[in-house]
Short mmCIF file of C-alpha atoms in Angstrom, two decimals:
data_model
loop_
_atom_site.label_atom_id
_atom_site.label_comp_id
_atom_site.label_asym_id
_atom_site.label_seq_id
_atom_site.Cartn_x
_atom_site.Cartn_y
_atom_site.Cartn_z
CA MET A 582 0.06 0.11 0.57
CA SER A 583 1.36 4.02 -1.00
CA THR A 584 0.56 6.08 2.09
CA ASN A 585 3.62 8.71 0.89
CA ILE A 586 0.85 10.34 -0.97
CA ASN A 587 -1.50 11.71 1.90
CA SER A 588 1.43 11.12 4.26
CA ASN A 589 0.92 15.61 4.72
CA ILE A 590 -2.96 15.07 4.20
CA PRO A 591 -4.08 15.06 7.99
CA LEU A 592 -7.47 12.25 8.70
CA ARG A 593 -9.98 14.78 8.21
CA ASN A 594 -8.83 16.13 5.32
CA LEU A 595 -8.76 12.77 3.94
CA LEU A 596 -12.14 11.04 4.75
CA SER A 597 -13.58 14.54 3.81
CA LEU A 598 -12.02 14.27 0.21
CA ILE A 599 -12.91 9.96 -0.34
CA GLN A 600 -16.76 11.35 1.66
CA ARG A 601 -17.50 14.45 -1.07
CA ARG A 602 -16.40 11.19 -3.81
CA PHE A 603 -19.45 8.49 -2.08
CA LEU A 604 -22.33 11.80 -1.13
CA LYS A 605 -23.71 13.93 -3.63
CA THR A 606 -23.71 17.34 -0.56
CA SER A 607 -26.35 20.02 -0.83
CA SER A 608 -26.48 22.69 1.30
CA THR A 609 -29.92 22.29 2.47
CA THR A 610 -30.12 18.91 3.30
CA ARG A 611 -27.34 18.34 3.61
CA PRO A 612 -24.64 19.10 7.26
CA PRO A 613 -21.59 21.05 6.66
CA VAL A 614 -19.11 18.28 5.37
CA ALA A 615 -16.50 19.21 8.27
CA SER A 616 -19.50 17.88 10.04
CA SER A 617 -20.01 14.97 8.42
CA SER A 618 -16.61 13.85 8.13
CA PHE A 619 -15.74 13.65 11.86
CA THR A 620 -18.88 12.22 12.48
CA VAL A 621 -16.77 9.61 9.84
CA GLN A 622 -13.83 9.99 11.63
CA TYR A 623 -15.57 9.19 15.11
CA LEU A 624 -16.74 6.40 14.00
CA VAL A 625 -13.53 4.97 12.27
CA ASN A 626 -11.49 5.78 15.42
CA SER A 627 -14.01 5.54 18.09
CA CYS A 628 -16.05 3.24 17.12
CA GLY A 629 -14.76 0.51 15.59
CA LEU A 630 -16.64 1.17 12.15
CA PRO A 631 -15.41 0.31 9.07
CA LEU A 632 -14.60 3.56 6.52
CA GLN A 633 -17.47 2.09 4.12
CA SER A 634 -19.48 1.97 7.20
CA ALA A 635 -18.61 5.05 8.65
CA LEU A 636 -19.72 6.50 5.15
CA SER A 637 -22.83 4.81 5.37
CA VAL A 638 -23.39 5.33 8.67
CA SER A 639 -23.40 9.75 8.40
CA LYS A 640 -26.14 10.13 5.74
CA LYS A 641 -28.18 9.91 8.55
CA PHE A 642 -26.54 10.27 12.04
CA GLN A 643 -24.34 13.18 12.91
CA ILE A 644 -22.35 14.04 15.66
CA ASP A 645 -21.29 17.45 18.02
CA GLU A 646 -17.69 17.29 17.55
CA ASN A 647 -18.07 20.26 20.89
CA ASN A 648 -20.90 17.67 22.81
CA LEU A 649 -18.41 14.26 22.82
CA GLN A 650 -19.75 13.67 26.67
CA LYS A 651 -22.73 11.78 25.70
CA PRO A 652 -21.54 9.10 22.72
CA GLN A 653 -18.00 8.54 24.99
CA SER A 654 -19.77 7.52 28.59
CA VAL A 655 -22.66 4.65 25.67
CA ILE A 656 -18.96 3.42 24.61
CA GLN A 657 -17.75 3.06 28.41
CA PHE A 658 -21.24 1.60 29.03
CA LEU A 659 -21.48 -0.77 26.60
CA LYS A 660 -17.96 -1.98 27.26
CA SER A 661 -18.70 -2.12 30.50
CA TYR A 662 -21.33 -4.47 30.01
CA ASP A 663 -18.93 -6.95 28.34
CA PHE A 664 -19.66 -5.63 24.67
CA GLN A 665 -16.20 -6.14 22.41
CA ASP A 666 -14.49 -3.71 19.87
CA ALA A 667 -16.64 -5.51 16.61
CA HIS A 668 -20.28 -6.02 19.40
CA VAL A 669 -19.67 -1.96 20.17
CA ALA A 670 -19.33 -1.71 15.92
CA LYS A 671 -21.88 -3.66 14.82
CA LEU A 672 -24.29 -2.09 17.06
CA ILE A 673 -22.96 1.07 16.10
CA GLU A 674 -23.66 0.20 12.58
CA LYS A 675 -27.16 -1.20 12.61
CA TRP A 676 -28.76 1.86 15.78
CA PRO A 677 -27.05 4.55 15.22
CA ALA A 678 -28.93 6.28 17.41
CA VAL A 679 -28.26 4.41 20.26
CA LEU A 680 -24.55 7.30 20.96
CA ARG A 681 -27.67 9.32 22.42
CA SER A 682 -29.26 6.86 24.40
CA ARG A 683 -29.53 7.21 28.23
CA THR A 684 -27.07 4.84 29.84
CA GLU A 685 -28.43 5.26 33.38
CA GLY A 686 -32.11 5.87 32.90
CA ASN A 687 -32.89 3.95 29.16
CA LEU A 688 -30.61 0.79 29.02
CA LYS A 689 -29.18 -0.27 31.88
CA PRO A 690 -32.43 -1.72 33.62
CA LYS A 691 -33.39 -3.16 29.53
CA PHE A 692 -29.61 -4.69 30.57
CA ASP A 693 -29.17 -5.85 33.61
CA PHE A 694 -33.26 -7.19 33.27
CA PHE A 695 -31.34 -9.54 30.49
CA ILE A 696 -28.29 -10.56 32.86
CA LYS A 697 -30.99 -11.13 35.34
CA ASN A 698 -32.11 -14.14 33.72
CA GLY A 699 -29.57 -14.74 32.57
CA PHE A 700 -28.31 -13.88 28.73
CA VAL A 701 -24.59 -14.09 31.15
CA GLY A 702 -20.66 -13.04 29.31
CA GLN A 703 -21.26 -13.44 25.36
CA LEU A 704 -25.10 -13.53 25.09
CA LEU A 705 -26.03 -10.48 25.93
CA PRO A 706 -23.57 -8.28 23.28
CA GLN A 707 -25.23 -10.73 21.13
CA LEU A 708 -28.60 -10.92 21.79
CA ALA A 709 -27.51 -6.59 21.26
CA VAL A 710 -26.45 -7.12 17.83
CA LEU A 711 -28.25 -9.59 16.49
CA ASP A 712 -31.81 -7.29 16.72
CA PRO A 713 -31.60 -3.11 18.74
CA ARG A 714 -34.93 -3.12 18.67
CA ILE A 715 -35.90 -5.23 21.10
CA PHE A 716 -33.65 -2.63 23.80
CA ARG A 717 -35.56 0.64 21.39
CA ALA A 718 -38.59 -0.73 22.97
CA SER A 719 -40.90 -0.22 27.06
CA LEU A 720 -38.82 -2.75 29.65
CA HIS A 721 -41.86 -2.79 31.18
CA ALA A 722 -44.97 -2.76 28.83
CA HIS A 723 -43.01 -4.41 26.39
CA ILE A 724 -39.48 -6.64 27.15
CA LYS A 725 -41.01 -7.98 30.18
CA PRO A 726 -43.93 -9.64 29.18
CA CYS A 727 -42.35 -10.83 25.48
CA TYR A 728 -39.52 -12.34 27.24
CA GLU A 729 -41.43 -14.12 29.21
CA LEU A 730 -44.45 -15.84 27.64
CA LEU A 731 -40.63 -17.26 24.81
CA LYS A 732 -39.77 -18.40 28.17
CA ARG A 733 -42.60 -20.75 28.93
CA PHE A 734 -42.15 -22.17 25.57
CA LEU A 735 -38.41 -22.24 24.67
CA GLU A 736 -37.82 -22.97 28.95
CA SER A 737 -33.60 -21.76 28.09
CA ASN A 738 -31.73 -18.65 27.03
CA GLU A 739 -30.19 -20.57 24.72
CA ASN A 740 -33.31 -21.64 22.93
CA ILE A 741 -34.88 -18.50 23.09
CA LEU A 742 -31.71 -17.45 21.15
CA ALA A 743 -32.03 -19.17 17.97
CA ALA A 744 -34.82 -18.42 17.72
CA LEU A 745 -34.15 -14.95 17.85
CA SER A 746 -31.18 -15.92 15.20
CA ARG A 747 -33.67 -16.62 12.84
CA ALA A 748 -36.34 -14.08 13.56
CA PRO A 749 -35.53 -11.66 15.86
CA PHE A 750 -39.03 -10.07 14.90
CA LEU A 751 -39.84 -12.18 18.45
CA MET A 752 -38.71 -9.40 20.65
CA SER A 753 -39.02 -6.73 18.61
CA PHE A 754 -41.99 -4.24 17.72
CA SER A 755 -44.24 -6.48 16.47
CA PHE A 756 -44.66 -9.23 18.77
CA ASN A 757 -47.46 -7.95 20.66
CA ALA A 758 -49.91 -7.52 17.13
CA THR A 759 -48.64 -10.83 15.44
CA VAL A 760 -46.35 -13.25 17.56
CA ARG A 761 -48.37 -13.12 20.53
CA PRO A 762 -51.72 -13.25 19.43
CA ASN A 763 -50.60 -16.94 17.56
CA LEU A 764 -49.25 -18.03 20.26
CA ASP A 765 -52.82 -17.58 21.99
CA LEU A 766 -54.67 -18.78 19.06
CA LEU A 767 -52.73 -21.89 18.97
CA LYS A 768 -52.47 -22.88 22.71
CA LYS A 769 -56.75 -22.22 22.32
CA GLU A 770 -56.29 -24.80 20.26
CA GLY A 771 -54.89 -27.60 22.26
CA VAL A 772 -50.92 -27.48 20.68
CA THR A 773 -48.35 -28.81 23.38
CA ALA A 774 -45.55 -26.37 24.88
CA ASP A 775 -43.28 -28.55 23.55
CA ARG A 776 -45.07 -27.59 19.43
CA VAL A 777 -44.96 -24.59 19.70
CA ALA A 778 -41.28 -24.86 20.84
CA LYS A 779 -40.47 -26.73 17.79
CA LEU A 780 -42.11 -24.17 15.82
CA LEU A 781 -40.26 -21.08 17.43
CA LEU A 782 -36.80 -22.81 17.32
CA SER A 783 -37.55 -24.47 13.69
CA GLN A 784 -40.03 -22.36 11.65
CA PRO A 785 -40.34 -18.30 14.01
CA ARG A 786 -41.38 -16.61 10.83
CA SER A 787 -44.77 -18.97 10.95
CA LEU A 788 -45.71 -16.72 14.36
CA GLN A 789 -45.46 -13.31 11.88
CA HIS A 790 -48.39 -14.19 9.26
CA SER A 791 -51.33 -12.40 10.74
CA ASN A 792 -53.58 -13.93 12.99
CA ASP A 793 -56.57 -14.38 10.24
CA ARG A 794 -53.88 -16.02 8.33
CA MET A 795 -52.86 -18.49 11.38
CA VAL A 796 -56.94 -18.82 11.95
CA TYR A 797 -57.76 -19.23 8.95
CA ALA A 798 -54.59 -22.58 8.74
CA VAL A 799 -55.76 -24.22 11.88
CA THR A 800 -59.41 -23.50 10.27
CA TYR A 801 -57.67 -25.84 7.07
CA LEU A 802 -56.04 -29.13 8.88
CA LYS A 803 -59.28 -29.11 11.15
CA GLN A 804 -61.06 -29.96 7.82
CA LEU A 805 -58.23 -31.69 6.09
CA GLY A 806 -58.67 -34.16 9.49
CA ILE A 807 -55.25 -32.99 11.38
CA GLU A 808 -55.21 -32.37 14.41
CA PRO A 809 -52.81 -31.07 17.20
CA ASP A 810 -51.75 -33.61 18.83
CA LYS A 811 -50.06 -35.12 16.09
CA THR A 812 -46.91 -35.19 14.48
CA MET A 813 -46.81 -33.61 11.38
CA TYR A 814 -49.37 -30.63 12.65
CA ILE A 815 -46.54 -27.65 12.82
CA HIS A 816 -45.80 -28.64 9.60
CA ALA A 817 -49.18 -28.70 7.86
CA LEU A 818 -49.24 -25.26 9.69
CA THR A 819 -46.58 -23.48 8.72
CA VAL A 820 -47.23 -24.64 4.91
CA ILE A 821 -51.16 -24.65 4.91
CA ALA A 822 -50.07 -20.63 6.46
CA ARG A 823 -47.77 -19.46 3.37
CA MET A 824 -50.16 -20.59 0.74
CA ASN A 825 -53.85 -18.89 0.07
CA GLU A 826 -55.99 -20.59 -0.91
CA SER A 827 -55.27 -20.09 -5.16
CA ALA A 828 -51.75 -21.13 -5.00
CA TRP A 829 -52.79 -24.41 -3.30
CA ARG A 830 -55.29 -24.65 -5.44
CA LYS A 831 -52.47 -24.35 -8.50
CA LYS A 832 -50.27 -26.46 -6.42
CA ILE A 833 -53.04 -30.16 -5.76
CA ASP A 834 -54.00 -29.29 -10.09
CA MET A 835 -50.49 -29.31 -11.17
CA PHE A 836 -50.22 -33.04 -9.23
CA LYS A 837 -53.54 -34.12 -10.94
CA SER A 838 -52.04 -32.96 -13.65
CA VAL A 839 -48.63 -35.94 -13.39
CA GLY A 840 -51.34 -39.12 -12.45
CA TRP A 841 -52.61 -38.30 -9.51
CA THR A 842 -55.64 -37.81 -7.08
CA GLU A 843 -56.25 -34.79 -5.52
CA GLU A 844 -57.00 -38.09 -2.46
CA GLU A 845 -54.07 -38.85 -2.90
CA VAL A 846 -52.34 -35.58 -2.90
CA LEU A 847 -54.16 -34.50 0.27
CA TRP A 848 -52.82 -38.54 1.85
CA ALA A 849 -49.32 -37.23 1.02
CA PHE A 850 -49.12 -33.81 2.48
CA LYS A 851 -50.73 -35.61 5.87
CA ARG A 852 -47.73 -37.55 5.83
CA PHE A 853 -44.76 -35.27 4.36
CA PRO A 854 -46.55 -31.38 4.55
CA CYS A 855 -43.13 -30.26 3.49
CA LEU A 856 -44.29 -32.29 -0.74
CA LEU A 857 -46.22 -28.94 -0.99
CA LEU A 858 -43.80 -27.05 -1.21
CA SER A 859 -41.21 -27.83 -3.78
CA SER A 860 -41.49 -26.34 -7.09
CA GLU A 861 -44.02 -27.37 -10.14
CA GLU A 862 -40.70 -27.85 -12.09
CA LYS A 863 -39.22 -29.90 -9.76
CA ILE A 864 -42.14 -31.98 -9.03
CA ARG A 865 -42.55 -32.48 -13.43
CA SER A 866 -38.85 -33.66 -13.79
CA MET A 867 -38.96 -35.62 -10.65
CA MET A 868 -41.78 -37.11 -11.04
CA ASP A 869 -40.42 -37.75 -15.20
CA PHE A 870 -37.21 -39.40 -13.85
CA PHE A 871 -39.09 -42.23 -11.41
CA LEU A 872 -41.59 -42.98 -13.63
CA ASN A 873 -40.08 -42.96 -16.63
CA LYS A 874 -36.25 -43.80 -15.86
CA MET A 875 -36.29 -45.85 -12.86
CA LYS A 876 -39.79 -46.95 -14.00
CA LEU A 877 -41.40 -47.07 -10.66
CA GLU A 878 -45.00 -47.24 -9.87
CA ARG A 879 -46.40 -43.75 -9.38
CA GLN A 880 -48.08 -45.48 -6.86
CA THR A 881 -44.88 -45.89 -5.21
CA ILE A 882 -43.87 -42.70 -4.98
CA VAL A 883 -47.40 -41.84 -3.61
CA ALA A 884 -46.54 -44.02 -1.32
CA ASN A 885 -43.11 -42.00 -0.53
CA PRO A 886 -43.71 -38.65 -1.26
CA ALA A 887 -40.46 -37.61 0.35
CA LEU A 888 -38.79 -38.39 -2.68
CA LEU A 889 -39.89 -35.34 -4.46
CA LYS A 890 -38.01 -33.43 -1.44
CA TYR A 891 -34.79 -35.08 -1.74
CA SER A 892 -31.59 -33.09 -3.83
CA PHE A 893 -31.68 -34.92 -7.07
CA GLY A 894 -27.95 -33.52 -7.73
CA LYS A 895 -26.91 -34.36 -4.28
CA ARG A 896 -28.82 -37.65 -3.88
CA ILE A 897 -31.19 -39.18 -5.64
CA LEU A 898 -29.50 -39.78 -9.02
CA PRO A 899 -26.19 -41.08 -7.38
CA ARG A 900 -27.77 -44.05 -5.49
CA CYS A 901 -29.50 -44.27 -8.97
CA ASN A 902 -26.68 -44.99 -10.47
CA VAL A 903 -24.73 -47.51 -7.56
CA LEU A 904 -28.07 -49.43 -7.65
CA GLU A 905 -28.10 -49.99 -11.09
CA VAL A 906 -24.49 -51.48 -11.23
CA LEU A 907 -25.43 -53.37 -8.43
CA LYS A 908 -28.55 -54.65 -9.97
CA SER A 909 -26.64 -56.08 -13.85
CA LYS A 910 -24.36 -57.44 -12.02
CA LYS A 911 -27.11 -59.33 -10.04
CA LEU A 912 -26.34 -57.96 -6.75
CA ILE A 913 -28.86 -56.80 -5.52
CA LYS A 914 -32.64 -58.36 -6.67
CA GLY A 915 -33.87 -56.31 -9.71
CA ASP A 916 -37.60 -56.30 -8.37
CA THR A 917 -35.31 -54.46 -4.91
CA ASN A 918 -38.10 -51.39 -4.41
CA ILE A 919 -35.25 -48.64 -4.62
CA ALA A 920 -37.16 -46.29 -3.13
CA THR A 921 -36.08 -47.89 0.55
CA PHE A 922 -32.65 -47.10 -0.83
CA LEU A 923 -33.29 -43.69 -1.78
CA LYS A 924 -35.16 -42.88 2.27
CA LEU A 925 -31.80 -44.84 3.79
CA SER A 926 -29.96 -42.00 5.69
CA GLU A 927 -26.17 -41.70 4.49
CA LYS A 928 -24.11 -43.39 6.68
CA ASP A 929 -26.80 -46.78 6.52
CA PHE A 930 -26.36 -46.40 2.37
CA MET A 931 -23.23 -46.43 2.43
CA GLU A 932 -23.56 -49.32 4.31
CA ARG A 933 -25.31 -51.51 2.61
CA CYS A 934 -24.49 -50.34 -0.75
CA VAL A 935 -21.56 -48.79 -1.48
CA ALA A 936 -18.71 -50.49 1.19
CA LYS A 937 -20.46 -54.12 0.54
CA TYR A 938 -19.50 -53.80 -2.78
CA GLU A 939 -16.66 -51.81 -3.55
CA ASN A 940 -14.18 -54.38 -3.89
CA LYS A 941 -16.66 -56.80 -6.78
CA VAL A 942 -17.08 -53.15 -8.65
CA PRO A 943 -14.04 -51.84 -8.86
CA GLY A 944 -14.88 -47.56 -8.21
CA LEU A 945 -18.21 -48.09 -6.85
CA LEU A 946 -17.71 -44.97 -4.63
CA GLU A 947 -15.89 -43.13 -6.84
CA MET A 948 -19.20 -43.47 -9.03
CA TYR A 949 -21.54 -43.00 -5.80
CA GLY A 950 -19.20 -39.37 -4.86
CA GLY A 951 -16.19 -40.43 -4.53
CA ILE A 952 -14.24 -39.98 -0.92
CA ASP A 953 -16.55 -36.68 0.48
CA LYS A 954 -19.40 -39.59 0.30
CA GLY A 955 -16.87 -41.65 1.91
CA LYS A 956 -16.26 -40.04 5.01
CA GLY A 957 -20.06 -39.19 5.55
#
C-alpha cells in the first residue's frame, strides 16, 4: 500500500476527500462537510466501524464534535457489559442513535433485566447486535412480557437466542401485533407447549403471519382431519399458512396433471407436508425421472412422498446410478424396491450399497461421489 501520497494530508481532510466521492452534497439537505467528516472520523477511530460503514451511517446520523460526552459514555457503558469492539461497532452500525441513549435511565435497566435472567457473558452482546430494536422498546410494557412468554415455551436462554437468531421480530415491535395472538390461538387449539417450542425454534417466521391467516390455516387443518396432537401438525400448519387458497389449488391441480388424484395429494400432505412447497418444475422433473427412467410405479411414489423433496443431484441420481450397477451385476435383486434405498440415511446407504460391494465393483465409491461421500 502506498502511503507517501497522503502522508502530509490530515485524516480529517482525507476523509472529507473520500466522502465527496461517495456522497451527493446539498447545502439544503446535508450538514456541512466538516461535520460529516468528523462523524466519519469518530465512527472509524472511536467506534471501530469500517470506513464504508461509517460513510453510510454519516448520511443519516451526525456527531457533534463539541459534545462528545454522551457518545463516549455510551461506548464505555457497553464495554462495561462485556461488549467487545466488534459488538460495539456492529451495534452502532445497526443503531447509530444508541450513541445518544441514556445509559442509566434507559439501557441499564434493560441490560440488567437480561443479565438477571441468565444472559451473561457474550449472550447479552449477541442479543443486542442481533436486533437492537429490542432495546428501543419499553422494558415493562414490552420486553418483560415478551421474554416471559418466550421463556414459558422455550425454557432456556440458549433456545431463546436460537429462535431470535432466526427471527428477531419475536422480541421486537411486532410481537404484540402478530406473535402473541398466534401463540394464544395455538394454545387455544390444544397445541402442546413442546410443539409450540419446536415451531419457535424451527419455523419462527410462521408466527409472523397475520392472525387471520393463522386462523384460516388452523381451520383448514381441522377440515383435513389433522389434529394438534399429530406429529406433522406443526409442519402442516407452516405450509398452509404460507399458501393462499389459489396457490394451494394450483399446486393440487399440478399434481393431478402428473397422474395423482386429489385424495392422494391430501394423503401425502398429511404424511409429508413439505411436499406441497416443492416447485412445479421439480415435481414434474422428479416424476418424469422416477416413472420413465427408473420405472417406479406411481403408487410407490405416492406412498413415499419424501422422494420428491430429496436433492436430485446430491442424493437421487448418485444412489440410482449405484443401484443400477448393482442390479446389472446381480448383486441386488432386479425387483428391489429402490425407494427403500433412497430413503436410507447416508451412513446406512454407504454401508449397505457401497462399502459392501466396493471390492466386487471397482470404482463404485467414485461413481457414488468419491471420498467426500465416503466420509459422510
